[in-house]
Coordinates of C-alpha atoms in Angstrom, one line a residue:
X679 CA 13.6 -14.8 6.1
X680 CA 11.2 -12.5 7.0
X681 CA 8.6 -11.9 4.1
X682 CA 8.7 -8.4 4.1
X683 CA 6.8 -6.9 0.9
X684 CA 7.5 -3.5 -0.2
X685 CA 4.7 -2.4 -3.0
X686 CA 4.9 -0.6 -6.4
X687 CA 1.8 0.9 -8.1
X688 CA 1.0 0.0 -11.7
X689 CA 0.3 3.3 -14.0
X690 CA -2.9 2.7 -15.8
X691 CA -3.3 5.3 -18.7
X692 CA -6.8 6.1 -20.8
X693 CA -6.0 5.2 -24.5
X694 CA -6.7 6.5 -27.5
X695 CA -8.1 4.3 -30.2
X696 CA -5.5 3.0 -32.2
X697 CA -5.5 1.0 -36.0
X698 CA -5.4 -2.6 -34.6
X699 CA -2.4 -3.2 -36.5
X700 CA -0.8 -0.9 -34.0
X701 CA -1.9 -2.9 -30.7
X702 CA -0.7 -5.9 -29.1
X703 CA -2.1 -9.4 -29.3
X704 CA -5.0 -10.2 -26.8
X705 CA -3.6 -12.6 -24.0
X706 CA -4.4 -16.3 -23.9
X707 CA -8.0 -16.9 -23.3
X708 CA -8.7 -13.3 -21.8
X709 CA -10.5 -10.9 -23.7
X710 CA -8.6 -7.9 -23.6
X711 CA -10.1 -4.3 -24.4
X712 CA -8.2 -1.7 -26.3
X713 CA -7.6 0.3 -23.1
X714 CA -5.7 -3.2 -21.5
X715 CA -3.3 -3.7 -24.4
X716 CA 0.4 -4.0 -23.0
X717 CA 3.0 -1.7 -24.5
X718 CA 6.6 -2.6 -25.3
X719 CA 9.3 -1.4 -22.8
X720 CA 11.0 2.2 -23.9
X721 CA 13.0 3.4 -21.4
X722 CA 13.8 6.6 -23.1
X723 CA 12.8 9.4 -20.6
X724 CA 12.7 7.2 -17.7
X725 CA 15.9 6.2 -17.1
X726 CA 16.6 8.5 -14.0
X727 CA 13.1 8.2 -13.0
X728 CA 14.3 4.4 -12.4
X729 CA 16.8 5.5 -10.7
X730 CA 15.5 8.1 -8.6
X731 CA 12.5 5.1 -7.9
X732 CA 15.5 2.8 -6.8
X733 CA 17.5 4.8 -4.6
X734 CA 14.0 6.1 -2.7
X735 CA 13.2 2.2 -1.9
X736 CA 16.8 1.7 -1.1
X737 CA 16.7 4.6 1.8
X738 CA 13.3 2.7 2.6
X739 CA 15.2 -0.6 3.3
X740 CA 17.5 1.3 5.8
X741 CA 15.7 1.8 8.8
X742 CA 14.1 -1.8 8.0
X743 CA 17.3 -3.7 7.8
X744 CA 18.5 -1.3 11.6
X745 CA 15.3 -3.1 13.3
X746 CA 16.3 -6.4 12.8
X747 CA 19.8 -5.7 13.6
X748 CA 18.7 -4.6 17.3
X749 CA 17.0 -7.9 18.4
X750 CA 20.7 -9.5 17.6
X751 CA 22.4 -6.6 19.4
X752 CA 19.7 -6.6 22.2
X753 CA 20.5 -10.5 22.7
X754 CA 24.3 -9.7 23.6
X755 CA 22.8 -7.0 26.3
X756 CA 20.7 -9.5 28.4
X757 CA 17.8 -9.2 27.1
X758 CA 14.8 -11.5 27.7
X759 CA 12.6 -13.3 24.9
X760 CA 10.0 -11.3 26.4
X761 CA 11.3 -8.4 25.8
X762 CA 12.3 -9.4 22.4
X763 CA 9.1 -10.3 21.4
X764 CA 7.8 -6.9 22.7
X765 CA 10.5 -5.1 20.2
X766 CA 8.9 -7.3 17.7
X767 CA 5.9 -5.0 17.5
X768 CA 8.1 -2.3 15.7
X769 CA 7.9 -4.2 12.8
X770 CA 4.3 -3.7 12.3
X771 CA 3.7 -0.6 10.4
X772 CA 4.4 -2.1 7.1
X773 CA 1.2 -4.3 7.9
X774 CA -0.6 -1.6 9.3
X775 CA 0.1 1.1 6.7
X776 CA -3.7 0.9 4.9
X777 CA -4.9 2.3 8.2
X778 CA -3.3 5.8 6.8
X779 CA -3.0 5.5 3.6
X780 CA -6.0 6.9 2.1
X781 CA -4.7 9.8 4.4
X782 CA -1.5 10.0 2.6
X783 CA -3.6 10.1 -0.8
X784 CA -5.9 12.5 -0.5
X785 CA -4.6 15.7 1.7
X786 CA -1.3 17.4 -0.1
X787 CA -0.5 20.6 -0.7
X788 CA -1.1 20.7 -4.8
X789 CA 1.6 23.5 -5.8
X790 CA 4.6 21.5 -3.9
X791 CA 3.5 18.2 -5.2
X792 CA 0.9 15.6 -4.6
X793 CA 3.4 12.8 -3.6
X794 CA 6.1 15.4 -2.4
X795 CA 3.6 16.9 -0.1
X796 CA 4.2 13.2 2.0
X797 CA 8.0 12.1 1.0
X798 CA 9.6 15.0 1.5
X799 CA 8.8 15.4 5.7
X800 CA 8.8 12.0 6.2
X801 CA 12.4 11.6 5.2
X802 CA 13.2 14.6 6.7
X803 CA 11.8 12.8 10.1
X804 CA 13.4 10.0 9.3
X805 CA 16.8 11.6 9.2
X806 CA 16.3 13.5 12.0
X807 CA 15.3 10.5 14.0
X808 CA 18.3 9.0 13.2
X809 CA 20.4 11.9 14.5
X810 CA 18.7 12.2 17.4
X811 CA 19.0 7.7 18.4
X812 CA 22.9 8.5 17.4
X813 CA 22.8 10.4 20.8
X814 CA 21.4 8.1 23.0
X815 CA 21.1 4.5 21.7
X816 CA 24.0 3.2 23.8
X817 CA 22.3 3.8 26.7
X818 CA 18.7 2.2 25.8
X819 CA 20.8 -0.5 24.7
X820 CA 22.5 -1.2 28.3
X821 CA 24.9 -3.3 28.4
X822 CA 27.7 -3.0 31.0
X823 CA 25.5 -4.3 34.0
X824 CA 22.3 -2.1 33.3
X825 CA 19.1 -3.1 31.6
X826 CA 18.5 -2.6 27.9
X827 CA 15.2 0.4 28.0
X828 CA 13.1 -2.1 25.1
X829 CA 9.9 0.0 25.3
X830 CA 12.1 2.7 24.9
X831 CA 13.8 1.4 21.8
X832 CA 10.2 -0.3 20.7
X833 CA 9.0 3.1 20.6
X834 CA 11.5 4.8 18.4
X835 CA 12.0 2.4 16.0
X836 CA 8.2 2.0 15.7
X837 CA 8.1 5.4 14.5
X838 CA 10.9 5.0 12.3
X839 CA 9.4 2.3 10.4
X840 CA 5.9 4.2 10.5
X841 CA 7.6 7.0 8.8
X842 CA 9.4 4.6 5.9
X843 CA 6.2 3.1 5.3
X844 CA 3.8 6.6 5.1
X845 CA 7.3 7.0 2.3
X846 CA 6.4 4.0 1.0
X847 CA 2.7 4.9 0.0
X848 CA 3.9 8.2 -1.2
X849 CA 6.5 6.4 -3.9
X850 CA 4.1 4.5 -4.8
X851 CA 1.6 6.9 -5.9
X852 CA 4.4 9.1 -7.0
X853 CA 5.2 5.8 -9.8
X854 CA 1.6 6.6 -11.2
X855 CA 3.6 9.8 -12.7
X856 CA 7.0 9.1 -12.8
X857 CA 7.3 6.4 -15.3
X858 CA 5.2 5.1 -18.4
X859 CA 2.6 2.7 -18.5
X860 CA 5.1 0.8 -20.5
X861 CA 7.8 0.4 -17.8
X862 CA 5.9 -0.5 -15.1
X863 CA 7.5 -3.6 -14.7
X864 CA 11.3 -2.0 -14.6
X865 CA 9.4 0.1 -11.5
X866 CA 8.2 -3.2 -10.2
X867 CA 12.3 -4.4 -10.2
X868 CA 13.4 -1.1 -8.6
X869 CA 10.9 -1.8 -5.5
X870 CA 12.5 -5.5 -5.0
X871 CA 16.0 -4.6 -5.3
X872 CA 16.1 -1.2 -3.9
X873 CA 14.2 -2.3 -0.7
X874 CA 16.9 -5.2 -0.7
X875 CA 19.7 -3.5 -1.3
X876 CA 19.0 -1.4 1.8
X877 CA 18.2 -3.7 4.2
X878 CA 21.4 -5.6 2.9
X879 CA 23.3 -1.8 4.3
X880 CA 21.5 -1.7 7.1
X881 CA 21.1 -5.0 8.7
X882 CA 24.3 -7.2 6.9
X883 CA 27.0 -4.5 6.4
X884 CA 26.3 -3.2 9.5
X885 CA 25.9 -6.3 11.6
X886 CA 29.7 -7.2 9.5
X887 CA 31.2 -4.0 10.4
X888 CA 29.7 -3.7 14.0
X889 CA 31.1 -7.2 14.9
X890 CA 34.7 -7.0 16.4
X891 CA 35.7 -10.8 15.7
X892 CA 34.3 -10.1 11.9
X893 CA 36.8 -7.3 11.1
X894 CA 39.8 -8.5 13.1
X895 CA 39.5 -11.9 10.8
X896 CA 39.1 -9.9 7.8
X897 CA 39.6 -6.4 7.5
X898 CA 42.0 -5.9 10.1
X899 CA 46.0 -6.2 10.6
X900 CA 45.7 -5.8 14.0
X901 CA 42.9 -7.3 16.8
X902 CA 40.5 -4.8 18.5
X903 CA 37.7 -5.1 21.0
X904 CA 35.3 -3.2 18.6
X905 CA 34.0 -3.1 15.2
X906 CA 34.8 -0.3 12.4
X907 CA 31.7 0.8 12.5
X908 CA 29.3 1.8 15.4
X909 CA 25.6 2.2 15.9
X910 CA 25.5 5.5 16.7
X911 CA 27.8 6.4 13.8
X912 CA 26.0 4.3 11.1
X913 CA 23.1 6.3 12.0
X914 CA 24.6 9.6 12.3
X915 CA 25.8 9.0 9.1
X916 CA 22.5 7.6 7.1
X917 CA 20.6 10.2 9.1
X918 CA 22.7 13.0 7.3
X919 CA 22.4 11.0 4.1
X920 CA 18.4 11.1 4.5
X921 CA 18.7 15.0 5.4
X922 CA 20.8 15.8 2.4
X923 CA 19.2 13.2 0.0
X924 CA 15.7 14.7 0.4
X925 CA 16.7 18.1 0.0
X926 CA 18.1 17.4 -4.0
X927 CA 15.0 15.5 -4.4
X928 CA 13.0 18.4 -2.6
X929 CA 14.7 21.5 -5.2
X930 CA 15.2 19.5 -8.2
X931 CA 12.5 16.9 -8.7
X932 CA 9.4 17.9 -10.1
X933 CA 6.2 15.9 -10.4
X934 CA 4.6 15.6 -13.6
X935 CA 1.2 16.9 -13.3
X936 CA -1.4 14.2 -14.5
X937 CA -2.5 14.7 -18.2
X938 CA -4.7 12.8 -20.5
X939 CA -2.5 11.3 -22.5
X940 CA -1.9 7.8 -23.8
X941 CA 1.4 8.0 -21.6
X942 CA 0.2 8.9 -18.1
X943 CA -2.7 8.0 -15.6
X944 CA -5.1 10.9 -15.1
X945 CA -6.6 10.5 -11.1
X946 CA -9.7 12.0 -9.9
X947 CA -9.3 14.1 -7.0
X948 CA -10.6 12.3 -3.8
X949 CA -11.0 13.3 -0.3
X950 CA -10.3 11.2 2.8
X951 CA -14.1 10.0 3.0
X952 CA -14.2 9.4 -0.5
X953 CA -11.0 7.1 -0.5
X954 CA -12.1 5.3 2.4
X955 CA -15.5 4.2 0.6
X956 CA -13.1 3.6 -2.3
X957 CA -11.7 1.2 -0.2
X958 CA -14.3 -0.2 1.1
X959 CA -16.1 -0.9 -2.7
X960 CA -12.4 -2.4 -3.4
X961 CA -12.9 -4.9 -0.2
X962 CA -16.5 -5.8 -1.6
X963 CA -15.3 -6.8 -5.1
X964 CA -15.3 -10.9 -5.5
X965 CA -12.1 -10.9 -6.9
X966 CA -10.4 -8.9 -4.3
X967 CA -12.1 -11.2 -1.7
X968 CA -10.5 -14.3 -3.6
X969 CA -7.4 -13.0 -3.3
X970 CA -7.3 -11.7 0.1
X971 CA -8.0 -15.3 1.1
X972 CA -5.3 -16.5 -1.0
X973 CA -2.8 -14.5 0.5
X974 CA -3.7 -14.7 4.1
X975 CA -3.7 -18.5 3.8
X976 CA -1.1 -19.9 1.8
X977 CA 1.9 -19.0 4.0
X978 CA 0.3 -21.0 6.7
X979 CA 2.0 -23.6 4.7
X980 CA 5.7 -22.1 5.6
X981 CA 5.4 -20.8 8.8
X982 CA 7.5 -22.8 10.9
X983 CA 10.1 -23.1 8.8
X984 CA 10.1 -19.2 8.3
X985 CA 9.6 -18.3 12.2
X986 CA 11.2 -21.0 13.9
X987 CA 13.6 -23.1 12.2
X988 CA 17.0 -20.0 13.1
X989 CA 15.5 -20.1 16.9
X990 CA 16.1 -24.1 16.9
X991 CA 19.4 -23.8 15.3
X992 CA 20.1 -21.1 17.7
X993 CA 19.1 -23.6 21.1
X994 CA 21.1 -26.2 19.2
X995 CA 24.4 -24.3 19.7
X996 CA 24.7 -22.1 16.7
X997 CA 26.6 -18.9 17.0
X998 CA 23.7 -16.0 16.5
X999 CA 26.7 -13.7 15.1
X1000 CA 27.4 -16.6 12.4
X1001 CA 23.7 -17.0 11.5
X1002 CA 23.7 -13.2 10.5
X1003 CA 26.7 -13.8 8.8
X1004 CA 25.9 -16.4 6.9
X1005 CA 23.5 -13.7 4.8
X1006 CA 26.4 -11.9 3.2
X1007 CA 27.3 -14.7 1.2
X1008 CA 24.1 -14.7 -0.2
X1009 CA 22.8 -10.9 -0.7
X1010 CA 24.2 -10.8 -4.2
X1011 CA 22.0 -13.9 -5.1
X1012 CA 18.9 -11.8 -3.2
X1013 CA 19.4 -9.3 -5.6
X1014 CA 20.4 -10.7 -8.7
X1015 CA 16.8 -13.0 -8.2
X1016 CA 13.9 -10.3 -8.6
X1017 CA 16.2 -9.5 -11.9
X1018 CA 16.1 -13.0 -13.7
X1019 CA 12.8 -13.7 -12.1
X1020 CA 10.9 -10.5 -13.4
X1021 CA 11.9 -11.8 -16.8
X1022 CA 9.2 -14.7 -16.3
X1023 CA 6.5 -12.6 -14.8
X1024 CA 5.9 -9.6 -17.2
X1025 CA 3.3 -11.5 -19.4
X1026 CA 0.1 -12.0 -18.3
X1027 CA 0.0 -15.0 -16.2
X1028 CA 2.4 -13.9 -13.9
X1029 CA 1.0 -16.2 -10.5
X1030 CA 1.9 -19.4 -12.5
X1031 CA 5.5 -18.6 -11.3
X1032 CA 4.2 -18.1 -7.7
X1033 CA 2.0 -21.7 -7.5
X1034 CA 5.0 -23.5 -9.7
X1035 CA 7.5 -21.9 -6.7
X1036 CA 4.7 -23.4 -3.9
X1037 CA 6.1 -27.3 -3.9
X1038 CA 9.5 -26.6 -4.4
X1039 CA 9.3 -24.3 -0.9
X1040 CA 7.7 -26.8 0.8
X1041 CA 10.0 -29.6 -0.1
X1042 CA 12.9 -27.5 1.6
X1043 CA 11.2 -26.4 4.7
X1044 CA 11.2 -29.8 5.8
X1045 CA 15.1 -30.4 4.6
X1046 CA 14.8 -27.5 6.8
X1047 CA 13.6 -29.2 9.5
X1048 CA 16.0 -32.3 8.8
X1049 CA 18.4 -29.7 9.0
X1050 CA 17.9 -28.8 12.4
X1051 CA 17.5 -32.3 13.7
X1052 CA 20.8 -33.3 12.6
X1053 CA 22.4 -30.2 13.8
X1054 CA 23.5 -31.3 17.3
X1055 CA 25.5 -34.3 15.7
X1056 CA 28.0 -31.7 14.2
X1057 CA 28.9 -30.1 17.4
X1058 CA 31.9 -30.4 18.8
X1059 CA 34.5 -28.9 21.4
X1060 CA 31.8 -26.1 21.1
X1061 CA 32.3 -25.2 17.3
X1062 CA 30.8 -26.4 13.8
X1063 CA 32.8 -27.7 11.2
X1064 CA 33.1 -25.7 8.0
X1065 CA 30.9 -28.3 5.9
X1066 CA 27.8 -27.9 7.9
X1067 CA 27.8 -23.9 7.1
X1068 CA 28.2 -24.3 3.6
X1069 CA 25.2 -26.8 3.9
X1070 CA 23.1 -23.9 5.5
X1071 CA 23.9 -21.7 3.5
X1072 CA 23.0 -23.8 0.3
X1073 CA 19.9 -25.0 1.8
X1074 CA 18.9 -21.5 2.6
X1075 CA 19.9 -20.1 -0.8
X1076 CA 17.7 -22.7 -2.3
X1077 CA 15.0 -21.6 -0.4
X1078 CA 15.0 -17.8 -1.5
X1079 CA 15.2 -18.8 -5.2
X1080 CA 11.4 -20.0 -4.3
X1081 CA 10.8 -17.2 -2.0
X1082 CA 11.7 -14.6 -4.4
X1083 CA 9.9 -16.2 -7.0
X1084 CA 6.6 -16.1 -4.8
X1085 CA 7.1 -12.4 -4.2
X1086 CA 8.2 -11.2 -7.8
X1087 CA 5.5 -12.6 -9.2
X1088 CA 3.1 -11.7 -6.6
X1089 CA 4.1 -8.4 -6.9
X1090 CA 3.5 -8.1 -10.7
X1091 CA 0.5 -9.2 -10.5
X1092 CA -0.4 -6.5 -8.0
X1093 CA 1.1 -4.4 -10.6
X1094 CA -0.9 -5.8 -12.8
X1095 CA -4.2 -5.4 -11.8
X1096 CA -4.1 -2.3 -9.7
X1097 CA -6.4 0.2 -10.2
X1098 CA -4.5 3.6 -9.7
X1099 CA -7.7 5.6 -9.6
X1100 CA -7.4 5.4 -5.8
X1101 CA -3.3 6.2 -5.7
X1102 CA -1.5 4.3 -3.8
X1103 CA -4.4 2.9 -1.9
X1104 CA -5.4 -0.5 -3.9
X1105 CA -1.6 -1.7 -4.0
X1106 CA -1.6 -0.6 -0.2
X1107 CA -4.6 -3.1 0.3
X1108 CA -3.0 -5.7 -1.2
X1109 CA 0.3 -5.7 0.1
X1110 CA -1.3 -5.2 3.9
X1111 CA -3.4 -8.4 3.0
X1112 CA 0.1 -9.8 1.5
X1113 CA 2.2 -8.8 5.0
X1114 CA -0.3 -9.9 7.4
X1115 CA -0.6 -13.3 5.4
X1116 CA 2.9 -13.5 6.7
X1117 CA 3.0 -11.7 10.2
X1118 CA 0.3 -13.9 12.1
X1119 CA 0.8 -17.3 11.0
X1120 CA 4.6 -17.0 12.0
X1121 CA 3.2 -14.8 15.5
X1122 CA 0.9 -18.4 15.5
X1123 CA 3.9 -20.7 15.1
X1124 CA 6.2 -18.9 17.8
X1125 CA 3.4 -19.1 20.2
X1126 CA 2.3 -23.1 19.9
X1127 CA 5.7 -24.0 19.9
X1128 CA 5.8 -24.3 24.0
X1129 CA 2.3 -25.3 24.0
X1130 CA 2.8 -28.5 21.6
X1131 CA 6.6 -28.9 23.4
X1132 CA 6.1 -31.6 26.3
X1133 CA 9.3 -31.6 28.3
X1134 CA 10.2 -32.7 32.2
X1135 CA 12.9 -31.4 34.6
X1136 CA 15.4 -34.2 35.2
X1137 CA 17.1 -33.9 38.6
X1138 CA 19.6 -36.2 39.0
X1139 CA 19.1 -39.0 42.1
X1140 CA 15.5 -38.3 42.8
X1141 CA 12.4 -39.2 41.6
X1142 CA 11.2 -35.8 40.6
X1143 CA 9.0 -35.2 37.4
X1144 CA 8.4 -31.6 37.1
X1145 CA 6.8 -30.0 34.0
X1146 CA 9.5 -28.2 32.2
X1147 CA 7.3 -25.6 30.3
X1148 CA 8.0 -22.2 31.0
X1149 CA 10.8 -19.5 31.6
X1150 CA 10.4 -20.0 35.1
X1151 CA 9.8 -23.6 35.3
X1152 CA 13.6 -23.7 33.3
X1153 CA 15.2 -21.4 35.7
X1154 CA 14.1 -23.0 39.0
X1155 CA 15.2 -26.4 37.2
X1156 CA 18.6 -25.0 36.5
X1157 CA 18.8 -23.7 40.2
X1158 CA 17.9 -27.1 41.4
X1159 CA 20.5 -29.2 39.5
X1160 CA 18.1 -30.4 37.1
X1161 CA 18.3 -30.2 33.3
X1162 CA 15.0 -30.1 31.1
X1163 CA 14.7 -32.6 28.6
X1164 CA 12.5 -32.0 25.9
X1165 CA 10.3 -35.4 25.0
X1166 CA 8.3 -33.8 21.9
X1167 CA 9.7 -30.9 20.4
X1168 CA 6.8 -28.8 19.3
X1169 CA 8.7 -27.2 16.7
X1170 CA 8.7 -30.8 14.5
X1171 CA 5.3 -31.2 15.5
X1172 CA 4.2 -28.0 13.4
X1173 CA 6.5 -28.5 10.5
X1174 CA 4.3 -31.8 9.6
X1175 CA 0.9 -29.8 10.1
X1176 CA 2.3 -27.2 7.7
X1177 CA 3.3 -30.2 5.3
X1178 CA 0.2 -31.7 5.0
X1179 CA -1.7 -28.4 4.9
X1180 CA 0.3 -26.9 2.4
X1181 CA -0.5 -30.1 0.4
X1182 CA -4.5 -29.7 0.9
X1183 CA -3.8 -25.8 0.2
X1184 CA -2.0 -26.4 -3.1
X1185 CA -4.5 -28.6 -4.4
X1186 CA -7.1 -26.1 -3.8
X1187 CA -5.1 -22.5 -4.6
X1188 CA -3.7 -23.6 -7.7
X1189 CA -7.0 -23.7 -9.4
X1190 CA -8.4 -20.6 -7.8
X1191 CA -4.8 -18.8 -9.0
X1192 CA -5.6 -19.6 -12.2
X1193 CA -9.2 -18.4 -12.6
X1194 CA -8.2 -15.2 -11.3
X1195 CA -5.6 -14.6 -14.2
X1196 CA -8.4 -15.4 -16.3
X1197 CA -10.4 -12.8 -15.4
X1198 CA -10.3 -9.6 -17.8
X1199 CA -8.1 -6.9 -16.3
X1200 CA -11.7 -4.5 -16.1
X1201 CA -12.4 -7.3 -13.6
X1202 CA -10.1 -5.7 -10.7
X1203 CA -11.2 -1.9 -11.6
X1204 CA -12.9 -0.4 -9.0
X1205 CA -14.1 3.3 -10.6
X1206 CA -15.5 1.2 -13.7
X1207 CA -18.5 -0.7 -14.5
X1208 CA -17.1 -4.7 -14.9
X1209 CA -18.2 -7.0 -17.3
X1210 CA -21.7 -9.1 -16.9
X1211 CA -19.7 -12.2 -16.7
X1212 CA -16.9 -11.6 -14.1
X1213 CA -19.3 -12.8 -11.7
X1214 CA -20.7 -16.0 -13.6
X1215 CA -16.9 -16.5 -14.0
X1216 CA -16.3 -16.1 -10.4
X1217 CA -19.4 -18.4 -9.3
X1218 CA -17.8 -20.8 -11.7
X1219 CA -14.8 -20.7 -9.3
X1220 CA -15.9 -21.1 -6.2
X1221 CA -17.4 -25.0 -7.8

């Protein structure tokens, strides 16, 4: 499954001195100031904000769930893994967004709203670009003898996701004044299963609904050669949901202007230049730097299970219509998790969840892997037996319980140490770090697979030993009679570097983890003087 992690900004409020018998306990070995105390949850006032927060990272999940529905589609059309891997690129933006985002924080139009200023025409573009690819996406598509128009597609659908996450920023910020310091963590919940719940719509339901031999065995009396549901209607219709949708939220929803109060952040007015040196002092801080290298190198450890392992199943005869499938099952476990889990990361050692999670994911990336191997033996007369899709589908539920665990708690403790005096920036620089921690080890893995694969063309009655490596090499094999038989499968090859790394990484992450959580919560503030010892601390950890 494709890590994608959609961010929620923590609210962090100025104080007023209270008698102590009125604050909470200091945390375990931390000391905690006044200002840090955690408040119980009241969700009275906020209950619609939740809501409201939900549905706006559901409608994110939409155009994120339709990307990765067209590689699938594209696939039926003809077209090449080249081509596919050149659609990949739309999926970028949610890495890329801290390019913009200090954009997105500082220039708004103050009487519409500093957050509105930024949701509102994004959705509206959103919408509209959905109306508009209802028109024409049959074509780009081909199918029918003509060519699928990828860069065309690529193009589009990079700007769709461009636009979701520039709305993604905006929420974010917009949670520093929506909810209560208190009920950050329900805001936290709302970003997991809203951005699930809509990429379950948009990829799953549709991928069901689109698929002729789905609804004919299910929903259907009698056979027909298409789905209930097309692509250009599902996005005519969520296009005209985005349209309408933003326009209630547009008239009706107000922003609550920032006030010093115990209950809501107060932010200082920055300008772009300002919020980029902002960002810059937030990259310089130890801490961050810590983290960052964290997050871009433990999911080295998964990679080739995450990447590669559906590919190899695919080559090894497995429907790519019953892959997708297999999801549904699933997607009420996907959102149930973040729910059960967040109940184990609101304290304030939320990352022992994530390194607990850490063994558990590596143990089934190489059932994984076994998996695979094993998958040819169940082939036969061209179909798969009933057992050996329940077995996938229990080893791959198994394997989100530990994903979602990694990202819950990951994301409270984002949440958690944020500092919202930059907006939506420092959560923005943390989940980039987070998504590209996930992007290139998994662009690395698809690429050495072919280089660490050694495999020879054998044509039957001669003595010829050609290199079976590329495309081309496979194609001019298959003309001559040959068949390419693959001596060492690079794909097992990188599933026991990523073992044995993820073993060295473990014993060396867990301990940095856990001298980050004991750093005081002043530690990660950027507009703030820190403490004298959070860098004796920190020296302390890098020993």
């Amino acid at each position: 499954m494709k890590d994608t992690s959609i961010d929620i900004m923590e609210i962090r409020r100025r104080q007023e001195k209270t008698p102590d018998k009125d604050r909470s306990a200091p945390e375990d070995g931390v000391d905690v100031s006044p200002e840090e105390k955690i408040e119980a949850s009241d969700l009275r006032g906020d209950k619609l904000n939740i809501a409201i927060l939900f549905f706006l990272y559901l409608l994110q999940g939409i155009p994120i769930g339709l990307t990765s529905a067209i590689p699938m589609l594209l696939q039926n059309r003809g077209a090449t893994y080249k081509q596919q891997a050149e659609f990949s690129f739309a999926y970028w933006p949610f890495s890329l967004k801290l390019l913009w985002a200090p954009i997105v924080d500082s220039l708004y139009w103050n009487a519409f709203g500093r957050r509105k200023s930024w949701l509102i025409p994004t959705q509206y573009l959103i919408g509209l670009f959905m109306l508009i690819l209802s028109q024409h996406v049959t074509q780009w598509l081909g199918g029918g003898g003509a060519p699928p128009h990828v860069q065309v597609l690529t193009v589009i659908f990079f700007a769709l996701n461009f636009l979701a996450a520039t709305q993604d920023i905006a929420v974010d910020g917009w949670a520093l004044t929506m909810l209560k310091r208190c009920n950050v963590g329900h805001a936290s919940t709302c970003n997991s299963v809203g951005q699930t719940a809509g990429y379950f719509l948009g990829y799953v339901v549709f991928m069901a609904l689109e698929s002729a031999e789905f609804c004919n065995t299910y929903l259907r009396r009698e056979a027909s050669d298409e789905g209930i549901v097309t692509l250009p209607g599902f996005l005519w219709f969520w296009g005209i949901v985005f349209l309408v949708t933003t326009t209630l939220v547009a008239i009706f929803k107000r922003e609550n202007a920032p006030v010093a109060s115990s209950r809501y952040t107060k932010q200082p007015e920055l300008n772009i230049r300002q919020s980029y040196t902002l960002l810059l002092d937030i990259l310089r801080m130890r801490p961050i730097q810590i983290l960052g290298a964290i997050l871009l190198t433990v999911k080295i450890s998964f990679a080739a299970s995450d990447a590669v392992s559906s590919l190899k199943l695919i080559d090894a005869g497995v429907p790519k219509d019953k892959l997708a499938l297999l999801v549904v099952p699933l997607v009420p476990l996907q959102i149930i998790l973040p729910l059960v889990i967040s109940k184990y990361t609101t304290g304030p050692r939320p990352m022992d969840v994530y390194v607990k999670a850490i063994p558990y994911r590596l143990a089934l990336g190489v059932v994984a892997s076994a998996v695979v191997w094993i998958t040819p033996a169940f082939l036969s007369n061209g179909q798969f037996p009933v057992y050996y899709y329940v077995m996938l589908i229990i080893n791959y539920g198994l394997y989100q319980i530990t994903l979602y665990s990694m990202f819950v708690a990951v994301m409270a403790f984002f949440a958690r140490i944020s500092d919202p005096a930059v907006g939506g920036t420092y959560m923005t620089l943390l989940n980039t770090v987070s998504n590209l921690g996930g992007n290139w080890p998994s662009t690395v893995m698809l690429w050495l697979v072919d280089v660490l694969t050694w495999g020879r063309c054998n044509i039957p009655d001669t003595q010829s030993d050609n290199i079976c490596a590329s495309q081309e090499q496979k194609d001019a094999c298959a003309a001559a009679g040959g068949v390419c038989q693959i001596d060492i499968d690079g794909y097992y090859i990188e599933c026991g570097i990523c073992l044995i790394y993820g073993l060295i990484w473990y014993r060396w992450g867990r301990s940095k983890v856990a001298q980050l959580q004991q750093l005081p919560l002043k530690s990660w503030k950027v507009v703030m003087e820190r403490s004298r010892d959070t860098e004796s601390l920190l020296r302390s950890a890098s020993h």
